Coordinates of C-alpha atoms in Angstrom, one line a residue:
M1 CA -7.3 27.0 -12.5
Q2 CA -6.9 28.0 -8.6
Q3 CA -4.8 24.8 -8.4
S4 CA -2.2 25.8 -10.9
V5 CA -2.0 29.5 -11.5
S6 CA 1.0 30.4 -13.6
T7 CA 4.0 32.0 -11.7
N8 CA 4.8 34.0 -14.6
T9 CA 1.7 36.1 -15.7
G10 CA -0.7 38.8 -14.3
A11 CA 1.0 39.6 -11.0
K12 CA 1.6 42.6 -9.1
E13 CA 5.5 43.4 -8.8
T14 CA 7.3 44.5 -5.7
G15 CA 10.8 45.3 -4.6
T16 CA 12.8 42.6 -2.6
S17 CA 15.7 43.0 -0.1
S18 CA 18.0 41.7 -3.0
G19 CA 16.8 44.4 -5.6
K20 CA 15.1 41.8 -7.7
K21 CA 11.3 41.8 -8.3
S22 CA 8.8 40.0 -6.4
V23 CA 5.9 38.8 -8.4
G24 CA 2.5 38.3 -6.5
I25 CA 0.6 35.2 -7.4
E26 CA -2.7 33.3 -6.2
S27 CA -0.9 29.7 -5.9
S28 CA 1.9 27.7 -7.5
V29 CA 2.6 23.8 -8.1
I30 CA 6.4 23.0 -7.3
R31 CA 7.8 19.5 -8.0
F32 CA 10.7 18.4 -6.5
A33 CA 12.5 15.5 -8.4
G34 CA 15.6 13.3 -8.4
D35 CA 17.1 9.8 -7.6
S36 CA 15.9 8.0 -4.7
G37 CA 18.9 9.1 -2.7
D38 CA 18.6 12.7 -3.4
G39 CA 16.4 13.6 -0.6
M40 CA 13.4 15.0 -2.3
Q41 CA 10.9 13.6 0.2
I42 CA 12.9 15.5 2.8
V43 CA 13.1 18.8 1.0
G44 CA 9.5 18.8 0.2
D45 CA 8.5 18.0 3.5
Q46 CA 10.3 21.0 4.7
F47 CA 9.0 23.3 2.1
T48 CA 5.3 22.1 3.0
N49 CA 5.7 22.6 6.8
T50 CA 7.1 26.1 6.6
S51 CA 4.3 26.9 4.1
A52 CA 2.0 25.6 7.0
V53 CA 3.7 27.7 9.5
S54 CA 3.4 30.7 7.2
G55 CA -0.2 30.3 7.3
Y56 CA -0.6 29.1 3.5
F57 CA -3.1 26.2 2.5
F58 CA -1.5 23.4 0.5
A59 CA -1.8 19.9 -0.8
T60 CA 0.9 17.4 -1.3
L61 CA 1.6 14.1 -3.5
P62 CA 4.5 12.4 -2.4
D63 CA 5.6 10.0 -5.3
F64 CA 7.8 7.3 -4.5
P65 CA 9.6 4.6 -7.0
S66 CA 7.8 0.9 -6.6
E67 CA 11.2 -0.8 -6.5
I68 CA 13.2 -0.7 -3.2
R69 CA 16.2 0.4 -4.8
A70 CA 15.9 1.0 -8.8
P71 CA 19.2 1.6 -10.5
A72 CA 20.5 5.2 -9.7
G73 CA 20.3 7.6 -12.5
T74 CA 17.5 5.7 -14.0
V75 CA 13.7 6.7 -14.7
F76 CA 12.5 3.7 -12.6
G77 CA 14.1 5.4 -9.5
V78 CA 12.9 8.9 -9.9
S79 CA 11.4 10.1 -6.5
G80 CA 9.0 12.9 -6.8
F81 CA 7.0 15.3 -4.2
Q82 CA 4.7 17.7 -5.5
V83 CA 3.0 20.5 -3.7
C84 CA 0.5 23.1 -4.3
V85 CA 0.7 26.3 -2.2
G86 CA -1.6 29.1 -2.3
G87 CA -3.5 31.9 -0.3
R88 CA -6.7 30.5 -0.2
E89 CA -8.0 26.8 0.2
I90 CA -6.2 24.2 -1.9
Y91 CA -8.1 20.9 -3.1
T92 CA -5.4 19.1 -4.9
P93 CA -1.5 19.2 -5.4
G94 CA -2.2 20.5 -9.0
D95 CA -1.9 19.4 -12.5
Q96 CA 1.0 21.0 -14.3
Y97 CA 4.1 22.3 -12.5
D98 CA 4.8 25.9 -12.2
V99 CA 8.5 25.0 -11.4
L100 CA 10.2 21.9 -11.7
L101 CA 13.5 21.1 -9.5
A102 CA 15.1 18.4 -11.5
M103 CA 18.3 16.8 -9.9
N104 CA 19.3 14.6 -12.7
P105 CA 18.4 14.0 -16.4
A106 CA 16.1 11.0 -15.3
A107 CA 13.9 13.3 -13.3
L108 CA 13.7 16.0 -16.3
K109 CA 12.6 13.2 -18.5
V110 CA 10.0 11.8 -16.2
N111 CA 8.6 15.1 -15.4
L112 CA 8.9 17.3 -18.4
A113 CA 5.7 16.8 -20.0
N114 CA 3.8 18.2 -17.0
V115 CA 5.6 21.4 -16.6
K116 CA 3.7 24.4 -17.8
D117 CA 4.7 26.3 -20.9
K118 CA 6.9 29.2 -19.9
G119 CA 7.3 27.4 -16.5
I120 CA 10.6 27.5 -14.5
I121 CA 13.0 24.3 -14.8
L122 CA 15.7 24.2 -12.3
V123 CA 18.5 21.8 -12.6
N124 CA 21.4 20.7 -11.2
E125 CA 23.7 20.9 -14.0
D126 CA 26.5 18.9 -12.6
A127 CA 24.3 15.9 -12.9
F128 CA 24.0 16.2 -16.6
I129 CA 27.1 14.1 -17.4
P130 CA 27.3 11.6 -20.4
K131 CA 26.6 8.6 -18.0
N132 CA 23.7 10.0 -16.4
I133 CA 22.2 11.1 -19.8
Q134 CA 22.8 7.8 -21.2
K135 CA 20.9 5.9 -18.2
A136 CA 18.0 8.4 -18.4
G137 CA 17.4 7.0 -22.1
Y138 CA 18.8 10.4 -23.7
T139 CA 21.2 10.4 -26.7
D140 CA 22.5 14.1 -26.3
N141 CA 22.2 16.6 -23.2
P142 CA 18.4 17.4 -23.0
L143 CA 19.4 20.9 -21.6
N144 CA 20.5 22.0 -25.0
A145 CA 17.3 20.3 -26.6
P146 CA 15.0 22.9 -28.6
E147 CA 12.2 21.6 -26.8
L148 CA 13.4 23.5 -23.6
E149 CA 13.2 26.8 -25.2
S150 CA 9.6 27.2 -24.3
F151 CA 10.6 27.2 -20.4
H152 CA 12.7 29.5 -18.3
L153 CA 15.5 27.1 -17.8
I154 CA 18.1 27.7 -14.9
R155 CA 21.0 25.8 -15.0
V156 CA 22.9 25.5 -11.3
P157 CA 26.0 23.7 -10.5
M158 CA 24.6 22.7 -7.1
S159 CA 27.0 19.7 -6.6
K160 CA 30.1 21.9 -7.3
M161 CA 28.3 25.0 -5.2
A162 CA 27.9 22.4 -2.1
Q163 CA 31.3 21.3 -2.3
Q164 CA 32.6 25.2 -2.3
A165 CA 30.4 25.8 0.5
L166 CA 32.1 22.9 2.4
K167 CA 35.5 23.5 1.2
G168 CA 37.9 22.4 4.4
S169 CA 35.0 20.3 5.9
S170 CA 35.9 17.2 7.6
L171 CA 33.0 15.3 5.7
S172 CA 33.6 12.9 3.0
P173 CA 32.8 13.7 -0.4
R174 CA 30.0 11.3 -0.4
E175 CA 28.6 13.3 2.5
V176 CA 29.3 16.5 1.0
E177 CA 27.4 15.4 -2.3
R178 CA 24.4 14.5 -0.1
C179 CA 24.2 17.9 1.2
K180 CA 23.2 19.5 -2.4
N181 CA 19.2 18.7 -1.6
F182 CA 19.6 21.7 1.3
F183 CA 21.3 23.9 -1.7
A184 CA 18.5 23.3 -3.8
L185 CA 16.0 24.1 -1.0
G186 CA 17.6 27.2 -0.5
L187 CA 17.2 28.2 -4.2
I188 CA 13.3 27.3 -3.6
Y189 CA 12.8 29.3 -0.5
W190 CA 14.2 32.2 -1.9
L191 CA 12.2 31.8 -5.1
Y192 CA 8.9 31.9 -2.7
N193 CA 10.3 34.2 -0.3
H194 CA 9.8 31.3 2.4
N195 CA 11.4 32.0 5.8
P196 CA 14.3 29.7 6.2
D197 CA 14.2 29.8 10.2
Y198 CA 11.9 26.7 10.5
T199 CA 14.1 24.6 8.5
K200 CA 17.0 25.9 10.1
K201 CA 15.7 24.9 13.5
W202 CA 14.5 21.5 12.2
I203 CA 18.2 20.7 11.1
E204 CA 19.7 21.8 14.3
K205 CA 17.2 19.4 16.2
K206 CA 17.6 16.5 13.7
F207 CA 21.4 16.2 13.4
K208 CA 22.0 17.4 16.9
S209 CA 23.7 14.2 17.6
R210 CA 26.1 14.9 14.4
P211 CA 27.2 18.4 14.6
A212 CA 29.5 18.1 11.6
I213 CA 26.4 17.2 9.3
M214 CA 24.1 19.7 11.2
E215 CA 26.8 22.7 10.3
A216 CA 27.0 21.2 6.8
N217 CA 23.6 21.4 6.2
L218 CA 22.9 24.8 7.6
T219 CA 25.7 26.3 5.3
V220 CA 24.6 24.5 2.2
F221 CA 21.0 25.6 3.0
G222 CA 22.3 29.2 3.3
A223 CA 24.5 29.0 0.3
G224 CA 21.4 28.1 -1.7
L225 CA 19.8 31.0 -0.5
E226 CA 22.7 33.5 -1.3
Y227 CA 23.2 31.8 -4.6
A228 CA 19.5 32.7 -5.8
A229 CA 19.9 36.2 -4.4
S230 CA 22.8 37.2 -6.3
N231 CA 22.9 35.0 -9.3
E232 CA 21.2 36.7 -12.6
S233 CA 19.5 33.8 -13.7
F234 CA 16.8 34.1 -10.8
T235 CA 15.1 37.3 -12.2
H236 CA 12.6 37.5 -9.7
S237 CA 10.9 35.9 -6.6
F238 CA 7.3 35.0 -6.1
A239 CA 4.8 36.5 -3.4
I240 CA 1.7 34.1 -2.6
K241 CA -1.5 36.5 -2.0
R242 CA -3.5 35.7 1.0
G243 CA -7.0 35.4 -0.1
A244 CA -10.0 36.4 1.8
R245 CA -10.8 33.8 4.2
E246 CA -12.6 32.8 7.2
L247 CA -10.9 30.4 9.4
K248 CA -12.3 29.2 12.6
A249 CA -10.1 29.8 15.8
G250 CA -8.0 26.9 16.7
V251 CA -4.6 25.2 16.4
Y252 CA -3.7 24.2 12.6
R253 CA -1.2 22.1 11.5
N254 CA 0.3 20.1 8.5
V255 CA -1.1 16.5 8.7
S256 CA -0.8 13.6 6.6
G257 CA -3.7 11.1 6.0
N258 CA -2.0 8.5 8.0
Q259 CA -1.2 10.6 10.9
A260 CA -4.8 11.9 10.8
A261 CA -6.2 8.3 11.1
A262 CA -3.9 7.5 13.9
L263 CA -5.1 10.5 15.6
G264 CA -8.7 9.6 14.8
L265 CA -8.2 6.3 16.5
I266 CA -6.8 7.8 19.8
A267 CA -9.5 10.5 19.7
A268 CA -12.2 7.9 19.4
A269 CA -10.8 5.7 22.1
Q270 CA -10.7 8.7 24.6
K271 CA -14.3 9.7 23.5
A272 CA -15.1 6.2 24.5
G273 CA -13.4 6.0 27.6
I274 CA -11.6 2.6 26.7
N275 CA -8.0 1.4 25.9
L276 CA -7.0 1.6 22.2
Y277 CA -5.4 -1.7 20.8
L278 CA -3.8 -1.6 17.3
G279 CA -2.7 -5.0 15.9
S280 CA -1.0 -4.7 12.6
Y281 CA 1.8 -5.7 10.3
P282 CA 3.9 -3.2 8.3
I283 CA 2.8 -2.9 4.5
T284 CA 3.0 0.1 2.1
P285 CA 1.5 2.4 2.1
A286 CA -0.5 2.1 5.5
T287 CA 2.7 1.4 8.1
D288 CA 3.0 5.0 8.9
I289 CA -0.3 4.7 10.9
M290 CA 1.2 2.2 13.1
Q291 CA 4.5 4.2 13.3
E292 CA 2.3 7.3 14.3
L293 CA 0.4 5.3 17.1
S294 CA 4.0 4.1 18.4
K295 CA 4.6 7.5 19.2
H296 CA 1.5 8.1 21.5
R297 CA 2.2 4.9 23.7
D298 CA 0.3 6.5 26.7
Y299 CA -2.9 6.4 24.6
A300 CA -2.4 3.2 22.7
T301 CA -1.1 -0.3 22.8
V302 CA 0.7 -1.1 19.2
F303 CA 1.3 -4.6 18.7
Q304 CA 3.5 -5.3 15.6
A305 CA 2.6 -8.9 14.6
E306 CA 4.5 -11.5 12.7
D307 CA 2.0 -11.6 9.8
E308 CA -1.3 -10.0 8.6
I309 CA -3.5 -12.6 10.1
A310 CA -2.1 -12.6 13.5
A311 CA -2.3 -8.7 13.6
I312 CA -6.1 -8.8 13.0
G313 CA -6.5 -12.1 15.3
A314 CA -4.8 -10.1 18.0
A315 CA -7.0 -7.1 17.6
L316 CA -10.2 -9.1 17.6
G317 CA -8.9 -10.5 21.0
A318 CA -8.6 -7.1 22.4
S319 CA -12.0 -6.3 21.3
F320 CA -13.3 -9.3 22.9
A321 CA -11.6 -7.9 26.1
G322 CA -13.3 -4.5 25.9
C323 CA -10.8 -2.3 24.0
L324 CA -11.3 -0.1 20.7
A325 CA -9.4 -2.3 18.5
A326 CA -8.3 -1.7 15.0
T327 CA -5.9 -3.1 12.4
T328 CA -4.4 -1.4 9.5
T329 CA -3.2 -2.8 6.1
S330 CA -3.3 -2.5 2.3
G331 CA -4.4 -4.6 -0.8
P332 CA -2.3 -7.8 -0.2
G333 CA -2.9 -7.8 3.7
F334 CA -6.6 -6.9 3.5
S335 CA -7.2 -10.1 1.5
L336 CA -5.2 -12.0 4.2
K337 CA -7.3 -10.6 6.8
A338 CA -10.7 -11.7 5.4
E339 CA -11.4 -14.8 7.4
F340 CA -10.9 -13.0 10.8
M341 CA -13.2 -10.4 9.5
N342 CA -15.6 -13.1 9.1
L343 CA -15.1 -14.1 12.5
A344 CA -15.5 -10.6 13.8
L345 CA -18.7 -10.5 12.1
M346 CA -19.9 -13.7 13.4
V347 CA -19.2 -12.9 16.9
E348 CA -20.2 -9.5 16.3
L349 CA -17.6 -7.4 18.1
P350 CA -16.4 -3.8 17.3
M351 CA -13.2 -3.3 15.1
V352 CA -11.9 -0.7 12.9
I353 CA -9.9 -2.1 9.7
I354 CA -8.1 0.4 7.9
D355 CA -7.2 -0.4 4.1
V356 CA -5.2 2.2 2.6
Q357 CA -5.4 1.0 -1.0
R358 CA -2.6 0.6 -3.6
A359 CA -2.4 -0.4 -7.1
G360 CA -2.8 -4.0 -7.3
P361 CA -3.2 -7.1 -8.0
S362 CA -0.4 -8.9 -6.2
T363 CA 2.5 -6.8 -5.3
G364 CA 1.2 -4.4 -8.3
L365 CA 2.6 -0.9 -7.7
P366 CA 2.9 -0.7 -4.0
T367 CA 3.8 2.9 -3.7
K368 CA 1.1 3.9 -6.0
T369 CA -2.4 4.8 -5.5
E370 CA -5.5 3.2 -6.4
Q371 CA -9.4 2.8 -5.6
S372 CA -9.8 -0.9 -6.4
D373 CA -10.4 -2.6 -3.1
M374 CA -14.2 -1.5 -3.0
L375 CA -15.5 -4.6 -4.3
Q376 CA -13.3 -6.6 -1.9
A377 CA -14.5 -4.6 0.9
L378 CA -18.0 -5.2 0.0
W379 CA -17.9 -8.7 -1.1
G380 CA -14.5 -10.1 -0.6
R381 CA -15.4 -12.7 2.2
H382 CA -17.3 -16.1 1.9
G383 CA -20.9 -16.5 2.9
E384 CA -23.3 -13.8 3.4
S385 CA -20.8 -11.5 5.3
P386 CA -22.1 -7.7 4.9
L387 CA -20.0 -5.0 6.7
P388 CA -20.2 -1.4 7.0
V389 CA -17.7 0.5 4.5
V390 CA -16.6 4.3 4.6
A391 CA -13.9 6.0 2.6
S392 CA -11.8 9.0 3.4
S393 CA -11.9 11.8 1.1
S394 CA -8.7 13.9 1.8
P395 CA -5.8 13.5 4.1
K396 CA -7.6 15.5 7.1
D397 CA -10.8 13.6 6.4
C398 CA -9.0 10.5 7.3
F399 CA -9.2 11.7 11.0
D400 CA -13.1 12.2 10.7
T401 CA -13.9 9.0 8.9
V402 CA -11.8 6.9 11.1
F403 CA -13.4 8.7 14.1
E404 CA -16.8 8.1 12.9
A405 CA -16.0 4.4 12.0
A406 CA -15.1 3.6 15.5
R407 CA -18.3 5.3 16.7
L408 CA -20.4 3.1 14.3
A409 CA -18.3 0.0 15.2
V410 CA -19.1 0.5 19.0
K411 CA -22.7 1.6 18.6
Y412 CA -23.7 -1.5 16.2
M413 CA -21.2 -4.0 17.7
T414 CA -19.5 -4.7 14.3
P415 CA -16.4 -4.4 12.4
V416 CA -16.3 -1.4 10.2
I417 CA -14.0 -0.8 7.1
V418 CA -12.3 2.1 6.2
L419 CA -11.0 2.8 2.8
S420 CA -8.2 5.3 2.5
E421 CA -5.9 5.4 -0.5
G422 CA -1.8 6.0 -0.9
Y423 CA -2.7 9.4 -2.5
L424 CA -4.3 10.4 1.0
G425 CA -2.1 8.3 3.5
N426 CA 0.9 10.1 2.1
G427 CA -0.5 13.6 1.1
A428 CA -0.9 16.3 3.7
E429 CA -2.6 19.3 4.1
V430 CA -3.8 21.9 6.5
W431 CA -5.8 20.8 9.4
R432 CA -7.8 22.2 12.3
V433 CA -6.9 20.2 15.3
P434 CA -10.5 19.9 16.7
E435 CA -11.1 20.1 20.5
M436 CA -12.1 16.9 22.3
E437 CA -15.7 18.6 23.4
E438 CA -16.3 19.2 19.5
L439 CA -16.2 15.5 18.9
P440 CA -19.6 13.4 19.2
A441 CA -19.6 11.2 22.2
I442 CA -19.3 7.5 21.9
P443 CA -20.9 5.8 24.7
V444 CA -19.8 2.4 25.8
N445 CA -22.0 0.3 27.9
F446 CA -20.4 -2.9 28.9
R447 CA -22.9 -5.4 30.2
T448 CA -22.4 -6.0 33.9
D449 CA -25.9 -7.4 35.2
P450 CA -26.2 -11.4 35.0
D451 CA -29.9 -11.3 35.5
N452 CA -31.6 -12.3 32.3
F453 CA -28.4 -11.9 30.2
L454 CA -28.8 -13.2 26.7
P455 CA -25.5 -12.8 24.5
Y456 CA -27.2 -12.2 21.5
E457 CA -30.3 -10.4 22.4
R458 CA -30.5 -6.9 20.7
N459 CA -30.9 -3.4 21.0
P460 CA -34.5 -2.7 19.3
E461 CA -32.9 0.6 17.6
T462 CA -29.6 -0.7 16.3
L463 CA -29.7 -4.6 16.7
A464 CA -26.6 -4.6 18.3
R465 CA -25.8 -7.4 20.9
P466 CA -24.4 -6.7 24.3
W467 CA -20.8 -6.0 25.2
A468 CA -19.5 -8.5 27.8
I469 CA -16.2 -8.4 29.1
P470 CA -14.4 -11.7 29.9
G471 CA -14.4 -12.4 33.5
T472 CA -17.6 -10.7 34.5
K473 CA -19.3 -13.2 36.9
G474 CA -22.5 -14.8 35.1
L475 CA -21.9 -13.3 31.8
E476 CA -20.2 -16.5 30.7
H477 CA -21.0 -17.1 26.8
R478 CA -19.4 -18.9 24.2
L479 CA -17.6 -17.2 21.0
G480 CA -16.4 -18.8 17.7
G481 CA -16.8 -19.3 14.1
L482 CA -19.8 -21.6 14.2
E483 CA -23.4 -20.2 13.8
K484 CA -25.0 -18.8 16.8
E485 CA -28.8 -19.4 18.2
D486 CA -30.6 -16.2 18.0
K487 CA -30.4 -14.6 21.4
T488 CA -28.9 -17.6 23.5
G489 CA -25.6 -17.6 21.4
I490 CA -25.1 -21.4 21.8
V491 CA -24.1 -23.2 18.3
S492 CA -27.0 -24.1 16.2
Q493 CA -27.4 -26.2 13.3
S494 CA -31.0 -25.1 12.6
P495 CA -31.5 -24.0 9.0
K496 CA -34.1 -21.8 9.9
N497 CA -31.9 -20.1 12.6
H498 CA -29.2 -19.6 10.1
E499 CA -31.4 -18.0 7.7
K500 CA -32.7 -15.8 10.6
M501 CA -29.1 -14.8 11.9
V502 CA -28.0 -14.1 8.1
G503 CA -30.9 -11.6 7.8
L504 CA -30.2 -10.0 11.6
R505 CA -26.4 -9.2 10.8
A506 CA -27.7 -7.7 7.3
A507 CA -30.2 -5.6 8.8
K508 CA -28.0 -4.4 11.4
V509 CA -25.5 -3.1 9.0
A510 CA -28.4 -1.5 6.9
R511 CA -29.8 0.5 9.9
I512 CA -26.4 2.4 10.0
A513 CA -28.1 4.3 7.3
Q514 CA -30.1 6.1 10.0
D515 CA -26.8 7.6 11.4
I516 CA -26.0 8.7 7.8
P517 CA -26.7 12.6 7.2
P518 CA -28.2 13.9 4.0
M519 CA -25.9 14.2 0.9
E520 CA -24.4 17.8 0.5
I521 CA -24.1 19.4 -2.9
F522 CA -21.2 21.5 -4.0
G523 CA -21.7 23.8 -7.2
S524 CA -24.4 24.9 -9.3
P525 CA -27.8 24.5 -7.6
D526 CA -29.7 24.3 -10.9
A527 CA -27.2 22.0 -12.7
D528 CA -28.2 19.4 -15.1
I529 CA -24.9 17.5 -14.7
L530 CA -23.8 16.0 -11.3
V531 CA -20.3 14.6 -10.7
L532 CA -20.5 11.9 -7.9
G533 CA -17.2 10.6 -6.4
W534 CA -15.9 8.9 -3.5
G535 CA -12.8 8.7 -1.8
G536 CA -9.7 10.6 -2.9
T537 CA -11.3 11.9 -6.0
E538 CA -13.1 14.7 -4.2
G539 CA -10.5 17.3 -4.4
A540 CA -10.1 17.1 -8.3
I541 CA -13.9 17.0 -8.6
K542 CA -14.4 19.8 -6.6
S543 CA -11.7 21.9 -8.4
A544 CA -13.2 20.8 -11.8
V545 CA -16.7 21.9 -10.7
R546 CA -15.4 25.2 -9.1
N547 CA -13.5 26.1 -12.4
L548 CA -16.5 25.4 -14.8
N549 CA -18.9 27.3 -12.5
S550 CA -16.6 30.3 -12.7
E551 CA -17.2 29.9 -16.5
G552 CA -20.9 29.8 -16.4
V553 CA -21.2 25.9 -16.7
K554 CA -24.0 24.8 -14.6
V555 CA -22.6 21.5 -12.9
A556 CA -22.5 20.4 -9.3
S557 CA -20.9 17.6 -7.3
A558 CA -21.7 15.5 -4.4
H559 CA -19.5 12.9 -2.7
L560 CA -20.0 9.5 -0.9
R561 CA -18.3 8.8 2.5
F562 CA -20.7 5.7 2.9
I563 CA -20.2 3.1 0.7
N564 CA -22.2 0.5 2.5
P565 CA -24.9 1.3 3.4
F566 CA -25.6 4.1 1.1
P567 CA -27.2 7.2 2.3
A568 CA -30.9 7.0 2.3
D569 CA -31.3 9.9 0.1
L570 CA -28.6 8.8 -2.6
E571 CA -31.3 7.3 -5.2
S572 CA -33.6 10.5 -5.3
L573 CA -30.6 12.9 -5.5
L574 CA -29.1 11.0 -8.9
K575 CA -32.6 10.8 -10.1
K576 CA -32.8 14.6 -9.8
Y577 CA -30.1 15.3 -12.7
K578 CA -30.2 14.3 -16.4
K579 CA -26.6 13.0 -16.5
V580 CA -24.3 11.6 -13.8
L581 CA -20.5 11.3 -14.2
L582 CA -18.5 9.1 -11.9
P583 CA -14.8 9.4 -11.9
E584 CA -13.0 6.5 -10.4
N585 CA -9.3 5.2 -9.8
N586 CA -10.5 1.9 -10.8
T587 CA -12.2 0.2 -13.9
G588 CA -15.8 1.2 -12.5
Q589 CA -16.2 -0.5 -9.3
L590 CA -18.9 1.9 -7.6
W591 CA -20.6 2.1 -11.0
Y592 CA -21.4 -1.5 -10.9
R593 CA -22.8 -1.1 -7.2
L594 CA -24.9 1.8 -8.2
R595 CA -26.3 0.1 -11.1
A596 CA -27.2 -3.0 -9.1
E597 CA -28.7 -1.0 -6.3
Y598 CA -30.8 1.6 -8.3
L599 CA -30.8 0.4 -11.9
I600 CA -29.5 4.1 -12.7
D601 CA -27.2 4.8 -15.8
T602 CA -24.3 6.7 -15.0
E603 CA -21.1 7.8 -17.2
R604 CA -18.0 6.3 -16.2
L605 CA -14.5 8.1 -16.1
N606 CA -11.9 5.8 -14.9
K607 CA -8.2 5.6 -14.5
V608 CA -5.9 3.1 -13.3
Q609 CA -2.5 4.7 -13.8
G610 CA -1.4 4.5 -10.1
Q611 CA -1.9 8.3 -10.2
P612 CA -4.8 10.6 -8.7
F613 CA -7.1 12.4 -11.1
R614 CA -5.9 15.5 -12.4
I615 CA -8.3 18.5 -12.6
D616 CA -8.1 18.8 -16.5
E617 CA -9.2 15.4 -16.9
I618 CA -12.5 16.0 -15.1
E619 CA -13.1 19.1 -16.9
A620 CA -12.6 17.7 -20.2
K621 CA -15.0 14.8 -19.4
I622 CA -17.7 17.1 -18.3
R623 CA -16.9 19.4 -21.3
S624 CA -17.7 16.5 -23.7
M625 CA -21.1 15.6 -21.8
L626 CA -22.2 19.3 -22.5

């Protein structure tokens, strides 16, 4: 599979400056794993950033423990960072690992089952002491177990080597121990022929105010590179081949889904020519959107509210005042915001509501991913309360999806829900930064003329009501949660008027279908099986389809961005295929929606483990359908 080409087979060998072989590979999957305090997210980020600077494609999967501070050395406290890096486009962080960096026994135990046969396991030998071995649930040292004989096991005394490199340093023993992650990173950089200069500059900038820490990390990082170059356990390194590709000219960067979502809001506000206002409350895994926007205060007003309800209430007030309003949250906070979503629907004001889904219910697994909020987004409010729902499919697609949500919100004067996922929000990939002139226009026409003003008179094309800024003379009107009279907007108790307004609000959302482009098909044009996905399943689905197509299996895929309303051609598309497979990170929420809408039977593939789909899981299901 392209996402996980083994690093120990079929490769061209060349020499290196250390005299060791350099093996050419198409792509590779690396898993950094250790205790929560071992800095695995930091070194994973640095490896990814250097891959971006070097012009490689990649996809990442940060994997945090759900407990704030699980007991050190236990399997509950293992923190992981997975990255697939390659010379051609990467769709997922990969399935099995070519290289596992395990900083302690618990990290080895949690990740061993996903290491490829004959893959490399690089361990911090110093951490495999009786206390840690017992904490991880082993009875004996696993490094001596027969099951490791099928792997290339490299034992490195990383803690001791860090201490040796910093002998005579003014740092405390604890501070010296914390530097070992950069020694490990040096080993990985040598293994993949990565240029260390970018990370050296990052260390110098990051620890500029703490010169002793800066020098220590630089020293240990260099020591890791030297150790791998000189130690006979490292028999060869890897050179990632650059595949034939046509990249559009422009600026490329490493971007996470949450960063992309924040930048999508900024871009939309700039295209609309209005101020951006974010009212939010911190919640995993959505907080990074608020933090990213707070770095761009020239372009956004960021309000951290005292709770989720106040956050969306403030955003709604900003929308009333003429801002592009947004709020961000995850599952529990999304539930709390429901009544204000209803109020925004009733007063018909634009707002972008971003839900970065996590594994529920209740607190659930707050750092793990899921797609289980769809039905709540569609119907999780009292009364007849239809809202547009769109879903992001990749980290970089979070930009496009959020931008489109803002455009639709303004055009149709309605709140729009964006469903992202922890897998997308925390994950990262290569993204081409668009030029502003490439983005669609977002025209904003505030009503200023008081002649014949009716606050609920509608645009005949979109059914949107006018947007009138408070304080505009002659445009005074009443807003609130009580039902409005058609056109005049005054409070109405009329049964027929209520039914009419319910219908108008639903019809307005339905008309968004006229803005939805036709569905696109990926894969075999004459396939009998269609794999339909939504949200973060796209990468695994595309990879599975591409792999099977290369074997001559006729299968295709399509992906939904618009969950409500559906694309106008979705029903006819589904009826073209003999079989339709629907993978979801839930128990079948889109399956229920499609069944209710079209009475079409689709085959389900469901997963609720807090982890995204693997490519081989989807491949196996498709084969079983053949």
